PDB file of C-alpha atoms in Angstrom:
ATOM      1  CA  MET A 155      77.236  95.974  98.944  1.00  0.00           C
ATOM      2  CA  GLU A 156      80.475  96.787 100.330  1.00  0.00           C
ATOM      3  CA  THR A 157      83.076  94.409 102.586  1.00  0.00           C
ATOM      4  CA  ILE A 158      84.993  95.486 105.324  1.00  0.00           C
ATOM      5  CA  GLY A 159      87.025  93.114 104.901  1.00  0.00           C
ATOM      6  CA  GLY A 160      87.401  90.401 107.490  1.00  0.00           C
ATOM      7  CA  HIS A 161      83.878  88.830 108.137  1.00  0.00           C
ATOM      8  CA  HIS A 162      82.746  92.342 108.267  1.00  0.00           C
ATOM      9  CA  TRP A 163      79.902  93.959 106.093  1.00  0.00           C
ATOM     10  CA  ALA A 164      77.140  96.945 104.447  1.00  0.00           C
ATOM     11  CA  ALA A 165      74.797  96.791 101.735  1.00  0.00           C
ATOM     12  CA  GLN A 166      72.268  99.240 101.433  1.00  0.00           C
ATOM     13  CA  ARG A 167      69.476  98.788  98.357  1.00  0.00           C
ATOM     14  CA  ILE A 168      69.143 101.272  96.514  1.00  0.00           C
ATOM     15  CA  PRO A 169      66.059 102.743  94.578  1.00  0.00           C
ATOM     16  CA  ASP A 170      64.485 101.679  91.915  1.00  0.00           C
ATOM     17  CA  ASP A 171      64.237 105.002  90.070  1.00  0.00           C
ATOM     18  CA  CYS A 172      67.996 105.993  91.730  1.00  0.00           C
ATOM     19  CA  TYR A 173      71.275 105.018  90.808  1.00  0.00           C
ATOM     20  CA  ILE A 174      74.790 104.761  92.346  1.00  0.00           C
ATOM     21  CA  ALA A 175      78.404 106.093  90.690  1.00  0.00           C
ATOM     22  CA  ALA A 176      80.930 103.872  92.733  1.00  0.00           C
ATOM     23  CA  PRO A 177      84.195 104.264  91.433  1.00  0.00           C
ATOM     24  CA  ASN A 178      86.919 102.420  93.748  1.00  0.00           C
ATOM     25  CA  TRP A 179      86.106 103.524  96.910  1.00  0.00           C
ATOM     26  CA  PHE A 180      84.501 102.691  99.542  1.00  0.00           C
ATOM     27  CA  SER A 181      80.847 104.767  98.355  1.00  0.00           C
ATOM     28  CA  ILE A 182      77.854 104.362 101.321  1.00  0.00           C
ATOM     29  CA  THR A 183      77.498 106.942 103.349  1.00  0.00           C
ATOM     30  CA  ASP A 184      74.385 107.564 105.204  1.00  0.00           C
ATOM     31  CA  PHE A 185      74.297 103.903 106.358  1.00  0.00           C
ATOM     32  CA  ASP A 186      70.979 103.024 109.150  1.00  0.00           C
ATOM     33  CA  PHE A 187      71.191 100.419 110.452  1.00  0.00           C
ATOM     34  CA  THR A 188      67.259 100.346 111.245  1.00  0.00           C
ATOM     35  CA  SER A 189      66.523 100.711 107.878  1.00  0.00           C
ATOM     36  CA  ASN A 190      64.993  97.843 106.066  1.00  0.00           C
ATOM     37  CA  ASP A 191      66.753  98.462 102.699  1.00  0.00           C
ATOM     38  CA  THR A 192      69.714  98.429 104.515  1.00  0.00           C
ATOM     39  CA  MET A 193      71.829  94.818 105.974  1.00  0.00           C
ATOM     40  CA  ALA A 194      75.066  94.725 107.371  1.00  0.00           C
ATOM     41  CA  SER A 195      76.476  92.136 109.265  1.00  0.00           C
ATOM     42  CA  ALA A 196      75.963  90.799 112.562  1.00  0.00           C
ATOM     43  CA  ASP A 197      78.472  92.847 114.515  1.00  0.00           C
ATOM     44  CA  LEU A 198      79.043  96.296 112.628  1.00  0.00           C
ATOM     45  CA  GLU A 199      77.604  98.333 114.673  1.00  0.00           C
ATOM     46  CA  GLU A 200      78.585  96.592 117.917  1.00  0.00           C
ATOM     47  CA  MET A 201      82.656  97.006 115.795  1.00  0.00           C
ATOM     48  CA  ILE A 202      82.045 100.452 115.106  1.00  0.00           C
ATOM     49  CA  GLU A 203      80.979 101.721 118.151  1.00  0.00           C
ATOM     50  CA  LYS A 204      83.741  98.762 120.507  1.00  0.00           C
ATOM     51  CA  TYR A 205      87.016 100.698 118.547  1.00  0.00           C
ATOM     52  CA  HIS A 206      85.675 104.616 118.892  1.00  0.00           C
ATOM     53  CA  LEU A 207      84.996 104.203 114.506  1.00  0.00           C
ATOM     54  CA  ASP A 208      82.659 107.665 113.806  1.00  0.00           C
ATOM     55  CA  VAL A 209      85.327 109.086 113.691  1.00  0.00           C
ATOM     56  CA  ASP A 210      81.984 111.910 112.227  1.00  0.00           C
ATOM     57  CA  HIS A 211      80.080 110.761 115.779  1.00  0.00           C
ATOM     58  CA  SER A 212      77.328 111.001 113.918  1.00  0.00           C
ATOM     59  CA  GLY A 213      75.814 108.265 115.562  1.00  0.00           C
ATOM     60  CA  ASN A 214      73.016 106.286 113.712  1.00  0.00           C
ATOM     61  CA  PRO A 215      72.399 106.862 110.182  1.00  0.00           C
ATOM     62  CA  TYR A 216      76.526 105.932 110.132  1.00  0.00           C
ATOM     63  CA  ASN A 217      78.722 107.659 106.860  1.00  0.00           C
ATOM     64  CA  LEU A 218      80.539 104.494 106.582  1.00  0.00           C
ATOM     65  CA  ARG A 219      82.623 106.013 103.938  1.00  0.00           C
ATOM     66  CA  HIS A 220      84.054 108.185 106.394  1.00  0.00           C
ATOM     67  CA  ILE A 221      84.003 105.170 109.489  1.00  0.00           C
ATOM     68  CA  PHE A 222      86.040 102.612 106.374  1.00  0.00           C
ATOM     69  CA  GLY A 223      87.481 104.134 103.173  1.00  0.00           C
ATOM     70  CA  SER A 224      90.045 105.570 101.752  1.00  0.00           C
ATOM     71  CA  HIS A 225      91.128 109.525 102.065  1.00  0.00           C
ATOM     72  CA  ASP A 226      94.436 110.054 100.267  1.00  0.00           C
ATOM     73  CA  ASP A 227      95.267 111.470  97.216  1.00  0.00           C
ATOM     74  CA  SER A 228      94.298 108.590  95.026  1.00  0.00           C
ATOM     75  CA  ASP A 229      90.876 109.551  95.899  1.00  0.00           C
ATOM     76  CA  TYR A 230      91.449 113.160  94.307  1.00  0.00           C
ATOM     77  CA  GLU A 231      92.767 111.290  90.989  1.00  0.00           C
ATOM     78  CA  TYR A 232      91.045 108.122  90.433  1.00  0.00           C
ATOM     79  CA  ASN A 233      87.415 107.526  92.273  1.00  0.00           C
ATOM     80  CA  ILE A 234      85.594 111.126  93.102  1.00  0.00           C
ATOM     81  CA  PRO A 235      85.855 112.464  89.484  1.00  0.00           C
ATOM     82  CA  ARG A 236      85.568 109.489  88.600  1.00  0.00           C
ATOM     83  CA  GLN A 237      82.036 109.666  90.498  1.00  0.00           C
ATOM     84  CA  TRP A 238      81.270 113.756  90.096  1.00  0.00           C
ATOM     85  CA  TYR A 239      82.051 112.792  86.465  1.00  0.00           C
ATOM     86  CA  ILE A 240      79.058 110.606  85.741  1.00  0.00           C
ATOM     87  CA  GLN A 241      76.113 112.483  88.767  1.00  0.00           C
ATOM     88  CA  LYS A 242      76.947 115.221  86.335  1.00  0.00           C
ATOM     89  CA  LEU A 243      76.090 113.097  83.194  1.00  0.00           C
ATOM     90  CA  PHE A 244      73.135 111.517  85.268  1.00  0.00           C
ATOM     91  CA  ASN A 245      72.163 115.061  86.745  1.00  0.00           C
ATOM     92  CA  PRO A 246      73.461 118.292  84.904  1.00  0.00           C
ATOM     93  CA  SER A 247      72.003 120.596  87.542  1.00  0.00           C
ATOM     94  CA  ASP A 248      73.978 119.782  90.379  1.00  0.00           C
ATOM     95  CA  VAL A 249      77.009 122.174  91.304  1.00  0.00           C
ATOM     96  CA  HIS A 250      79.460 120.283  92.081  1.00  0.00           C
ATOM     97  CA  GLU A 251      83.521 120.301  91.650  1.00  0.00           C
ATOM     98  CA  PRO A 252      85.814 117.323  90.160  1.00  0.00           C
ATOM     99  CA  ASP A 253      87.803 117.729  93.925  1.00  0.00           C
ATOM    100  CA  ASP A 254      84.571 116.573  95.522  1.00  0.00           C
ATOM    101  CA  PRO A 255      84.802 113.507  98.595  1.00  0.00           C
ATOM    102  CA  ASN A 256      81.230 114.694 100.029  1.00  0.00           C
ATOM    103  CA  LEU A 257      79.694 113.218  96.832  1.00  0.00           C
ATOM    104  CA  PRO A 258      76.010 111.322  97.170  1.00  0.00           C
ATOM    105  CA  PHE A 259      75.637 108.346  96.915  1.00  0.00           C
ATOM    106  CA  ILE A 260      72.116 107.527  95.618  1.00  0.00           C
ATOM    107  CA  LYS A 261      71.310 110.269  93.154  1.00  0.00           C
ATOM    108  CA  LYS A 262      68.051 110.125  91.592  1.00  0.00           C
ATOM    109  CA  PRO A 263      68.441 110.687  87.794  1.00  0.00           C
ATOM    110  CA  GLU A 264      67.301 114.210  86.215  1.00  0.00           C
ATOM    111  CA  HIS A 265      66.282 111.676  83.380  1.00  0.00           C
ATOM    112  CA  LEU A 266      64.803 108.019  82.438  1.00  0.00           C
ATOM    113  CA  LEU A 267      68.865 106.931  82.286  1.00  0.00           C
ATOM    114  CA  THR A 268      69.178 104.737  79.204  1.00  0.00           C
ATOM    115  CA  ILE A 269      71.475 101.755  78.251  1.00  0.00           C
ATOM    116  CA  GLU A 270      73.759 103.879  75.880  1.00  0.00           C
ATOM    117  CA  ASP A 271      73.551 106.475  79.163  1.00  0.00           C
ATOM    118  CA  PHE A 272      75.677 104.406  80.993  1.00  0.00           C
ATOM    119  CA  LYS A 273      77.420 102.737  77.520  1.00  0.00           C
ATOM    120  CA  TYR A 274      78.932 106.798  77.672  1.00  0.00           C
ATOM    121  CA  ALA A 275      79.265 107.258  80.953  1.00  0.00           C
ATOM    122  CA  LEU A 276      81.234 104.563  81.628  1.00  0.00           C
ATOM    123  CA  SER A 277      83.552 105.105  78.589  1.00  0.00           C
ATOM    124  CA  SER A 278      83.709 108.267  79.571  1.00  0.00           C
ATOM    125  CA  ARG A 279      87.100 110.838  79.125  1.00  0.00           C
ATOM    126  CA  TYR A 280      85.270 113.903  80.977  1.00  0.00           C
ATOM    127  CA  GLN A 281      84.120 115.060  77.319  1.00  0.00           C
ATOM    128  CA  HIS A 282      83.507 118.488  77.075  1.00  0.00           C
ATOM    129  CA  THR A 283      85.033 119.364  80.797  1.00  0.00           C
ATOM    130  CA  LYS A 284      88.274 121.252  80.819  1.00  0.00           C
ATOM    131  CA  TYR A 285      89.445 117.638  81.719  1.00  0.00           C
ATOM    132  CA  ASP A 286      88.272 115.924  78.134  1.00  0.00           C
ATOM    133  CA  LEU A 287      92.552 113.713  77.758  1.00  0.00           C
ATOM    134  CA  TYR A 288      91.324 114.093  73.897  1.00  0.00           C
ATOM    135  CA  GLY A 289      90.024 117.524  74.279  1.00  0.00           C
ATOM    136  CA  SER A 290      91.527 121.573  73.690  1.00  0.00           C
ATOM    137  CA  GLN A 291      90.284 123.231  76.920  1.00  0.00           C
ATOM    138  CA  GLY A 292      91.421 123.995  79.652  1.00  0.00           C
ATOM    139  CA  THR A 293      95.355 123.593  80.223  1.00  0.00           C
ATOM    140  CA  GLU A 294      97.888 120.767  79.892  1.00  0.00           C
ATOM    141  CA  ALA A 295      97.029 120.257  83.201  1.00  0.00           C
ATOM    142  CA  ASP A 296      94.055 120.335  82.825  1.00  0.00           C
ATOM    143  CA  ARG A 297      93.457 117.439  80.823  1.00  0.00           C
ATOM    144  CA  HIS A 298      95.584 114.202  82.254  1.00  0.00           C
ATOM    145  CA  ALA A 299      95.178 115.731  86.058  1.00  0.00           C
ATOM    146  CA  PHE A 300      92.619 112.661  87.080  1.00  0.00           C
ATOM    147  CA  ARG A 301      92.140 108.886  84.594  1.00  0.00           C
ATOM    148  CA  PRO A 302      89.718 108.757  82.924  1.00  0.00           C
ATOM    149  CA  ILE A 303      86.589 106.671  83.017  1.00  0.00           C
ATOM    150  CA  GLY A 304      87.015 104.884  79.671  1.00  0.00           C
ATOM    151  CA  PHE A 305      88.942 106.229  76.722  1.00  0.00           C
TER     152      PHE A 305
END
């Protein structure tokens, strides 16, 4: 569930065989107001239309991340890399970069996830990449480019 300030909110059901990596930013992308898998405050869609907030002009489904999310430099240091790394752990065959602001909200993992997978992901510092704070790959600038998920 995402809160949108005031009295507005949106929620989307995550399928049982999927996961989300939700750093500190608005995460929901493809939001269909007519789906049985979504819920929202009663006037949210009306508010989007009334105030011309759908900057992508995508209509239903809406990219709520683009409409209500942040779009500033801190996302590229704190939020996007965290989402990228967790998706890299759970979907290693996917090819994305740590500065891709269009990472999917919901992903189906390539293997059955365990408690150990989540523990590792939530305490990670970009291990085995040039961004590892304590690693030897990459430059000093690379190793300090992003805030670790945990350490």
